[in-house]
Short mmCIF file of C-alpha atoms in Angstrom, two decimals:
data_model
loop_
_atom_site.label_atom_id
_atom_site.label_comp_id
_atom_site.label_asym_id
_atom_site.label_seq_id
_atom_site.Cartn_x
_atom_site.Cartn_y
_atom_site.Cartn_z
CA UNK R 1 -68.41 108.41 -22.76
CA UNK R 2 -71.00 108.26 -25.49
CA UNK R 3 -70.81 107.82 -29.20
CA UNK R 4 -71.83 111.32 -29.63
CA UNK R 5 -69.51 113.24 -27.60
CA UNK R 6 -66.57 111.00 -29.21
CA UNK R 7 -67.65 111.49 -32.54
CA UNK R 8 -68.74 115.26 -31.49
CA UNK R 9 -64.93 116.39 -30.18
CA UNK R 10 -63.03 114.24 -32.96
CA UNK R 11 -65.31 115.92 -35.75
CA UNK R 12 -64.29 119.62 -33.74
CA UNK R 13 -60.66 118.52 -34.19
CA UNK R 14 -60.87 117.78 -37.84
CA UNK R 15 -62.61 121.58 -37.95
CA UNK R 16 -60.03 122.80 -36.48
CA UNK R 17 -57.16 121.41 -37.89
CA UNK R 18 -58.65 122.44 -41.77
CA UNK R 19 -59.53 125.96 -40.37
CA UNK R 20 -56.14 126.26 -39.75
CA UNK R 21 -54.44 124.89 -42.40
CA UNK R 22 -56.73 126.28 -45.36
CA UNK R 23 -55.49 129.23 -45.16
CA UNK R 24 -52.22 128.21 -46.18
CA UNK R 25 -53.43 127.99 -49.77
CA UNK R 26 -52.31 130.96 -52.19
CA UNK R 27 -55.93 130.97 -53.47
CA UNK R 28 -58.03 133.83 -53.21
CA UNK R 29 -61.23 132.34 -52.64
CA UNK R 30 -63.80 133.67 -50.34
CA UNK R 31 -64.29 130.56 -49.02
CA UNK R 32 -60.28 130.21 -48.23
CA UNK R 33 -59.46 134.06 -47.49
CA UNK R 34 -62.45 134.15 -44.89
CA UNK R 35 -60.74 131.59 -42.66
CA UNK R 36 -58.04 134.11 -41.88
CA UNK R 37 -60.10 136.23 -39.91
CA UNK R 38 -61.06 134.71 -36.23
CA UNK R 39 -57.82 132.76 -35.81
CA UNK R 40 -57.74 134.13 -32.16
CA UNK R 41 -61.29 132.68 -31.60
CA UNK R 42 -60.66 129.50 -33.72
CA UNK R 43 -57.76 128.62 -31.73
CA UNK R 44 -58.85 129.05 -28.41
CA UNK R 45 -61.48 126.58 -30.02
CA UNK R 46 -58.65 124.88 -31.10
CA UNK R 47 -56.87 124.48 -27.45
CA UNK R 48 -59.70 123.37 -25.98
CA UNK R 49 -60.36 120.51 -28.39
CA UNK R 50 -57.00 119.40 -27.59
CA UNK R 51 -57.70 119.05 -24.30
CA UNK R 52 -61.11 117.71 -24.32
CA UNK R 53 -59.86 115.34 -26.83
CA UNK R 54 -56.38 114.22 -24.39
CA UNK R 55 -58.22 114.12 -21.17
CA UNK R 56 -62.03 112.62 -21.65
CA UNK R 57 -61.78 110.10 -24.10
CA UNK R 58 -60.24 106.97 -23.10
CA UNK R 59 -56.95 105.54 -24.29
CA UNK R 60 -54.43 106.45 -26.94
CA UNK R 61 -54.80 105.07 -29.99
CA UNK R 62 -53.58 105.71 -32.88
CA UNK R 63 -56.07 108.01 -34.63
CA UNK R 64 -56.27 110.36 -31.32
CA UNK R 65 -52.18 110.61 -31.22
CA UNK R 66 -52.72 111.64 -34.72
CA UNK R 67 -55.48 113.95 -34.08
CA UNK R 68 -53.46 115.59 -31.10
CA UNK R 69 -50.62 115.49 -33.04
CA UNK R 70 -52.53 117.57 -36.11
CA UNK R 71 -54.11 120.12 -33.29
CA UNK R 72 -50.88 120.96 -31.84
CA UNK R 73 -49.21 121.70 -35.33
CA UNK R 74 -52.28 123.34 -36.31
CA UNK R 75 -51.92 125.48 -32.69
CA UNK R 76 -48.45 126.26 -33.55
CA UNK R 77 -49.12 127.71 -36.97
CA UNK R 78 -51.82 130.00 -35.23
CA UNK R 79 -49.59 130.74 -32.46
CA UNK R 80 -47.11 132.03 -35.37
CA UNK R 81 -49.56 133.99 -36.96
CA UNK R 82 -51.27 135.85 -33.69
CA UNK R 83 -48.22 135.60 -31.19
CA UNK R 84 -46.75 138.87 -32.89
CA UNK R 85 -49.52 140.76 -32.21
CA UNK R 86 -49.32 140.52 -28.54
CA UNK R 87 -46.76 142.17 -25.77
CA UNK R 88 -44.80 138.85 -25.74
CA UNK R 89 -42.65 140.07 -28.88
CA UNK R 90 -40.16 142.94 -29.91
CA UNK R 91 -42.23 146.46 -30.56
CA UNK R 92 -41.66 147.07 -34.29
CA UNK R 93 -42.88 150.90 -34.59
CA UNK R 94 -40.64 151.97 -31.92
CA UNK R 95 -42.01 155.24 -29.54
CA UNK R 96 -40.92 158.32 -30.46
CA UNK R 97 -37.91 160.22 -29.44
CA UNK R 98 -38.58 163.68 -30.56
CA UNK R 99 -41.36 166.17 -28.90
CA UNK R 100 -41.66 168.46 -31.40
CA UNK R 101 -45.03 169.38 -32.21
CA UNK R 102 -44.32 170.56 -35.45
CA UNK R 103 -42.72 167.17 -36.83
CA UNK R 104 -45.81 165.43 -35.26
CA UNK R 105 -49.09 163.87 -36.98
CA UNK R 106 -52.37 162.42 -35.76
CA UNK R 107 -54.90 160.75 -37.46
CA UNK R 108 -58.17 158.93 -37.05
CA UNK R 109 -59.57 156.25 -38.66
CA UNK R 110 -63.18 155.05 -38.81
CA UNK R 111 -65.57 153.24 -41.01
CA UNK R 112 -69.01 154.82 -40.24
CA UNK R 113 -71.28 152.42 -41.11
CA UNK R 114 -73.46 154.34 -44.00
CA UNK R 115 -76.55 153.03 -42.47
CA UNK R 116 -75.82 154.58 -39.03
CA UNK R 117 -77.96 158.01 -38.81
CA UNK R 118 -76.24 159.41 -35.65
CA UNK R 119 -73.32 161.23 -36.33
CA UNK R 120 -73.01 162.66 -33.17
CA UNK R 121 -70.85 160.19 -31.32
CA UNK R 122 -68.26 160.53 -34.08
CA UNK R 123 -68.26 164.49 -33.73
CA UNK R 124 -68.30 164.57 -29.93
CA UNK R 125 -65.26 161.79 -30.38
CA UNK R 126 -63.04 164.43 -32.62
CA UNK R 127 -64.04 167.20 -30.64
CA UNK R 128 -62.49 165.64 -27.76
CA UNK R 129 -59.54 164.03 -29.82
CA UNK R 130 -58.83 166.90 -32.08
CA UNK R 131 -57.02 164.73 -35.10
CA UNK R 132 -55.12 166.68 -37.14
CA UNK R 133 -56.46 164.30 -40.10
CA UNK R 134 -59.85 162.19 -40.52
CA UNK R 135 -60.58 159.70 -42.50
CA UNK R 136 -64.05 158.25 -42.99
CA UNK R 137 -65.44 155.46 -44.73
CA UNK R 138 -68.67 154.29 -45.71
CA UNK R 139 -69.44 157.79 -46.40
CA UNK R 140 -72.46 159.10 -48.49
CA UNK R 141 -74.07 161.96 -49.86
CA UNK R 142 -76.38 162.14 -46.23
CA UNK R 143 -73.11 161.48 -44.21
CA UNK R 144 -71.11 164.47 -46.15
CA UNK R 145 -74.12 166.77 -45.09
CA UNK R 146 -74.30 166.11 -41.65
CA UNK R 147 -70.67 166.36 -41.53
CA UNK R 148 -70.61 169.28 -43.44
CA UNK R 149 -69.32 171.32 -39.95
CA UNK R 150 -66.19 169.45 -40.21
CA UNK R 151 -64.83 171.66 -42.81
CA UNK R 152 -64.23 174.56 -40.54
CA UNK R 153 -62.05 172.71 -38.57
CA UNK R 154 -60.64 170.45 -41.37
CA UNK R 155 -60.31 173.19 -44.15
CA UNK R 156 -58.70 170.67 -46.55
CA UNK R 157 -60.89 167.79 -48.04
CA UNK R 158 -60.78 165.59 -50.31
CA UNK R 159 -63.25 162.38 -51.05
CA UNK R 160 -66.17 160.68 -53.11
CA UNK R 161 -69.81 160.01 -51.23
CA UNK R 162 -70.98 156.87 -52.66
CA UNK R 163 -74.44 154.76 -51.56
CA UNK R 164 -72.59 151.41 -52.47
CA UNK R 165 -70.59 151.28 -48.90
CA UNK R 166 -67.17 152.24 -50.56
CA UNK R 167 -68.12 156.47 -50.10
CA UNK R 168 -64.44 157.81 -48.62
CA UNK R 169 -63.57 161.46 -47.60
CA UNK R 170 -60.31 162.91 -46.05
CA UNK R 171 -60.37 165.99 -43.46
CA UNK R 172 -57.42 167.80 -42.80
CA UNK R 173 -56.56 170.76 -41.06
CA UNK R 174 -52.59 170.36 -42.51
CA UNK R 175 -52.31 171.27 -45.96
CA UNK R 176 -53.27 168.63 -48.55
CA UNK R 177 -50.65 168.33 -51.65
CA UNK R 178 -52.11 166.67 -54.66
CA UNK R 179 -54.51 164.93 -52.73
CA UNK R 180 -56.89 163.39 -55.15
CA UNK R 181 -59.56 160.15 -55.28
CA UNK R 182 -58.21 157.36 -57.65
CA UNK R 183 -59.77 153.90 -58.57
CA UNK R 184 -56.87 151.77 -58.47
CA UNK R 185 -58.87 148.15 -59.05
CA UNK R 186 -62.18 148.32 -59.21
CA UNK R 187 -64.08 151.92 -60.43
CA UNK R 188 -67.08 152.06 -57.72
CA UNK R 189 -63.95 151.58 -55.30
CA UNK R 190 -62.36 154.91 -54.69
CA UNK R 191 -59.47 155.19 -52.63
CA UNK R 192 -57.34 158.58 -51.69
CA UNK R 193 -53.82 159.53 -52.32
CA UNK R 194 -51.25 162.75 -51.61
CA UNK R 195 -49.08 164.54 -49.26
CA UNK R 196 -49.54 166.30 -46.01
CA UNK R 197 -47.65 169.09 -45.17
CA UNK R 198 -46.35 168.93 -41.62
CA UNK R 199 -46.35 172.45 -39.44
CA UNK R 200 -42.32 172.13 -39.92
CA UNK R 201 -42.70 172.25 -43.76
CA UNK R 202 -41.84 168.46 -44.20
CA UNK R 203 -44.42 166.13 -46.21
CA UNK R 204 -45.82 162.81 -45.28
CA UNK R 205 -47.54 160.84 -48.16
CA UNK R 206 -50.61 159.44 -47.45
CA UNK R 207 -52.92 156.63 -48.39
CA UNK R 208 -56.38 155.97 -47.45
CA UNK R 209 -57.89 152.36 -48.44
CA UNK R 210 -61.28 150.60 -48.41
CA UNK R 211 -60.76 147.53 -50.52
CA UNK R 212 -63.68 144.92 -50.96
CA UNK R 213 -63.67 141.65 -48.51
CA UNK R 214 -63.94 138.42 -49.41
CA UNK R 215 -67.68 137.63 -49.60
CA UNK R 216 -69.67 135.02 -51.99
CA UNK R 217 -70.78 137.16 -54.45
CA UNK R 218 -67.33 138.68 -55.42
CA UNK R 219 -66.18 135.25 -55.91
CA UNK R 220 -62.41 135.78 -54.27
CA UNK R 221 -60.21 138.73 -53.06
CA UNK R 222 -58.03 139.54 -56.33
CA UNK R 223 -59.10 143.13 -56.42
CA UNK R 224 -58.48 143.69 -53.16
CA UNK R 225 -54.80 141.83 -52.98
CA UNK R 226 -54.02 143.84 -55.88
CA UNK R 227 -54.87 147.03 -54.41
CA UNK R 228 -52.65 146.46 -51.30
CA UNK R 229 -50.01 145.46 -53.75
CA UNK R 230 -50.10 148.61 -56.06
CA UNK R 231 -50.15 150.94 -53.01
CA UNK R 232 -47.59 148.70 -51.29
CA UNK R 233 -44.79 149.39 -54.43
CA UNK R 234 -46.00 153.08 -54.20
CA UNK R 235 -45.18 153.00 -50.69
CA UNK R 236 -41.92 151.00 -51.00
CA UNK R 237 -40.87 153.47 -53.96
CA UNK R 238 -41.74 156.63 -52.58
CA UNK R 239 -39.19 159.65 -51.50
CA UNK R 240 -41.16 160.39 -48.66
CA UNK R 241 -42.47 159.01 -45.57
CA UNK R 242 -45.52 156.81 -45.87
CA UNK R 243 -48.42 156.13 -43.74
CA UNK R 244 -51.01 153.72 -45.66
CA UNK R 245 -54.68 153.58 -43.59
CA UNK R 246 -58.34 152.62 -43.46
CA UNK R 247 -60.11 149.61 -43.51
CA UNK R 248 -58.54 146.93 -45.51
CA UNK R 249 -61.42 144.66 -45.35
CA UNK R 250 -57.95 142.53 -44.00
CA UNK R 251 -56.41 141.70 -40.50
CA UNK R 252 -53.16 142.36 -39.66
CA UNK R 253 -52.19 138.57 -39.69
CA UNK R 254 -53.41 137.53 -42.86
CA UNK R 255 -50.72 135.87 -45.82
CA UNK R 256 -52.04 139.19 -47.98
CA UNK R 257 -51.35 141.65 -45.43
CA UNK R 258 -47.98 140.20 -44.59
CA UNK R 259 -46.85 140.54 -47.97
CA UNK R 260 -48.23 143.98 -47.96
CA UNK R 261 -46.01 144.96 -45.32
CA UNK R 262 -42.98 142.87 -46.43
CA UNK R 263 -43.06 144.39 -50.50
CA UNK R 264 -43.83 148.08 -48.81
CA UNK R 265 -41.49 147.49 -45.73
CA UNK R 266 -43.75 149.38 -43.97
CA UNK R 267 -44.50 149.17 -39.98
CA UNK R 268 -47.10 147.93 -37.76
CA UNK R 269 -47.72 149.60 -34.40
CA UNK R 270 -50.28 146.61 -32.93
CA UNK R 271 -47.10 143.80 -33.36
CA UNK R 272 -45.43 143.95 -29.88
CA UNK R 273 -48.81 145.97 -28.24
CA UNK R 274 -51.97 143.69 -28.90
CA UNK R 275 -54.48 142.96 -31.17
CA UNK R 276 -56.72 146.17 -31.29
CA UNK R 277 -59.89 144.34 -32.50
CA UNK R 278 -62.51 146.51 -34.19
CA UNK R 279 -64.64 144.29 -36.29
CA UNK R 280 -67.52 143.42 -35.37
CA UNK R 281 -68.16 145.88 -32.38
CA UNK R 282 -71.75 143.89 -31.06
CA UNK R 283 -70.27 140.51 -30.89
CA UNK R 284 -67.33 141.00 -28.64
CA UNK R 285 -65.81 137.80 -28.43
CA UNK R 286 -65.74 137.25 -32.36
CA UNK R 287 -63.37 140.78 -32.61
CA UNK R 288 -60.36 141.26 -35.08
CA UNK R 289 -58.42 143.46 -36.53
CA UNK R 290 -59.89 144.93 -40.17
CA UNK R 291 -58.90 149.05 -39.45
CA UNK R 292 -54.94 149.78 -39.97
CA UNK R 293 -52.07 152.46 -39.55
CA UNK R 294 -49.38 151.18 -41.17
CA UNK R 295 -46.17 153.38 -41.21
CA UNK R 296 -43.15 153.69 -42.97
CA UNK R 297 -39.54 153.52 -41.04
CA UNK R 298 -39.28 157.59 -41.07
CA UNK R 299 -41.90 157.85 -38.24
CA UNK R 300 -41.90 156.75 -35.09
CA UNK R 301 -44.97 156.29 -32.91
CA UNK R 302 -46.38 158.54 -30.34
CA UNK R 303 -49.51 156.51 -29.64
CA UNK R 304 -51.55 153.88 -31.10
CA UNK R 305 -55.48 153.08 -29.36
CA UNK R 306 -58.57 151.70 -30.17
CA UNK R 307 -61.84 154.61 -29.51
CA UNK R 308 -64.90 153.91 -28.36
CA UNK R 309 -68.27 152.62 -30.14
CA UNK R 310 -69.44 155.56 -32.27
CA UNK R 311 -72.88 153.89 -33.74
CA UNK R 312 -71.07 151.84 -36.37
CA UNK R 313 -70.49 148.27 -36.43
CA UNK R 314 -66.38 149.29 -36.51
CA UNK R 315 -64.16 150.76 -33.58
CA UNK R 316 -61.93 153.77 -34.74
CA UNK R 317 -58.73 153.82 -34.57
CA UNK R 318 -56.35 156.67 -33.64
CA UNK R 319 -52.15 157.03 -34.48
CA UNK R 320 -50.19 159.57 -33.80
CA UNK R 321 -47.07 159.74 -35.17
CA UNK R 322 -42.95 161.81 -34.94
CA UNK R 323 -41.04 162.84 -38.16
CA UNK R 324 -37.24 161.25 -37.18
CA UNK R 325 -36.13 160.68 -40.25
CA UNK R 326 -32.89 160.67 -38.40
CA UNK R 327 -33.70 157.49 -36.28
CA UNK R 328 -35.18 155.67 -39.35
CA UNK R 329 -32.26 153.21 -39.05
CA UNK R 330 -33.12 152.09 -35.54
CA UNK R 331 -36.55 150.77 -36.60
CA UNK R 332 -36.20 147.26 -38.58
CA UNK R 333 -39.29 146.28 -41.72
CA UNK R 334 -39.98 143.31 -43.57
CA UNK R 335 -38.74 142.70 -46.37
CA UNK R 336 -39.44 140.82 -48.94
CA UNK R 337 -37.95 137.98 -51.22
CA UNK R 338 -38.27 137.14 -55.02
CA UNK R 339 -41.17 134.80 -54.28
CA UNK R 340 -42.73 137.31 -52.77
CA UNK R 341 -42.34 139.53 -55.81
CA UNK R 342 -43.55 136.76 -58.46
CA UNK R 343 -47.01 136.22 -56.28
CA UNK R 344 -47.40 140.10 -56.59
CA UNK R 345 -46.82 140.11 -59.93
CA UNK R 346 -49.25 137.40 -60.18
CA UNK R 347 -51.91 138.67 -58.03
CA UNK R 348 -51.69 141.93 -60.62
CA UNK R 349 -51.88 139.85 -63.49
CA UNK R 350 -54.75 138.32 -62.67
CA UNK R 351 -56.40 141.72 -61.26
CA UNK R 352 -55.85 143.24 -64.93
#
């Protein structure tokens, strides 16, 4: 074997290993936070390093049994952060045992891409699904015309069209309660809050989110872990049932979205049911998961699915959910510890 290709696989390995192990650091640097993103991708990288590394170079010194030794921790820790979000586990949002339409919600989820011109895959895609609520993102004063139709259907509305890519708007055809725009972090980030009255009188509280990512220019994600943190002790404290959505810039095995769930004890459908990648939709084999449901213990799920391409560079999503407040005790949620309070409490200080 040449130089090269020695040199070539043990410098992968080393990759590997740090991609995997960087994100372990409580920082909230771009350049740390980013890393959480393709862990599917970066460990199949990952396994076959390992094997390249065991089977075609010769002999076992010491520095390869320490570089197989690192890769197989390394696969472990990515095992334990993708593994959930796969049929091999317990489902956590449990299906529903009620049919009654009038204790039942649907919604759907998209980011539109504000650069995308054709709306018409998106309207063909609600005609067909009929949601009972939409929520779109990247949404700006030319989207909000040419969706302007919507509002016959969707007779309550709420939202702000913005040309920065942060634009959000709500469509309902239950009645909206208080539903208003807020700026919880940052003020050319809107995000949307209320209740939703259900055909059977009850009220579901709702949340829709569109929080920065981590990029260069932001410098790190404190806005955005702050953000999931306020809505997260909204959720937690609330007297209602909860559903928290949109694109959270965030996948669902991230250290930040973890502690979202466990300080909210709020539920994911995709752990025990699969990944549900919708980010980036032209480069399939680089997919994750940025666009969430996320449900408190109150509601059980009726179905959970990935839509088709609809122009943008995102998949929607689609949830439906049951009212059983009844059953809430048969569904278990994280929950979180003091440390996990402190780095909240942190991550808000340093947001202020």
């Amino acid at each position: 074997m040449s130089g090269i290709w020695k040199w070539l696989i043990q410098g992968s390995a080393v990759f590997y290993v740090a991609s995997a192990i960087l994100p372990l650091l409580k920082s909230d640097a771009w350049w740390i936070r980013g890393w959480d993103f393709p862990r599917l991708q970066f460990a199949i990288f990952g396994l076959a390093t390992m094997l390249l590394l065991s089977f075609t170079t010769p002999g076992w010194p010491l520095h390869k049994l320490a570089l197989v030794l690192f890769l197989a921790v390394s696969l472990a820790l990515d095992a334990y952060r993708i593994v959930p979000y796969t049929p091999l586990v317990r489902l956590e949002s449990l299906p529903a045992d009620s049919d009654d339409p009038a204790r039942k919600l649907s919604i759907f989820v998209a980011n539109v891409l504000q650069d995308n011109d054709d709306p018409q895959p998106l309207l063909r895609l609600l005609a067909e699904l009929s949601p009972d609520m939409v929520l779109l993102l990247e949404v700006n004063g030319r989207w909000m015309d040419k969706l302007s139709d919507l509002r016959s259907s969707y007779p309550h509305h709420v939202g702000q069209s913005l040309e920065n890519t942060y634009g959000i708007a709500l469509f309902s055809r239950l009645e909206l309660i208080d539903a208003r725009v807020r700026h919880l972090v940052e003020p050319d980030v809107p995000s949307i809050h209320g209740l939703a009255s259900l055909v059977s009188g009850e009220v579901v509280e709702i949340h829709g989110l569109h929080p920065k990512p981590p990029r260069p220019q932001s410098g790190g994600t404190t806005e955005r872990d702050a953000e999931l943190i306020l809505i997260a002790r909204e959720a937690r404290d609330s007297e209602h049932p909860v559903i928290v959505m949109g694109d959270l810039n965030d996948v669902a095995w991230s250290h930040t979205t973890r502690l979202f769930r466990r300080i909210s004890e709020m539920l994911d459908p995709r752990v025990g049911r699969g990944h549900f990648p919708t980010y980036p939709v032209a480069l399939p084999f680089l997919r994750y998961p940025l666009d969430h449901v996320f449900h408190s213990r109150s509601l059980r799920l009726v179905e959970f699915k990935r839509l088709p391409d609809i122009g943008s560079d995102h998949f929607p999503v689609y949830a439906e959910f049951s009212l059983e407040p009844e059953g809430r005790l048969s569904q278990e949620s994280p929950k979180a510890d003091e440390q996990d309070h402190e780095e909240a409490r942190d991550t808000l200080r340093r947001a202020e």
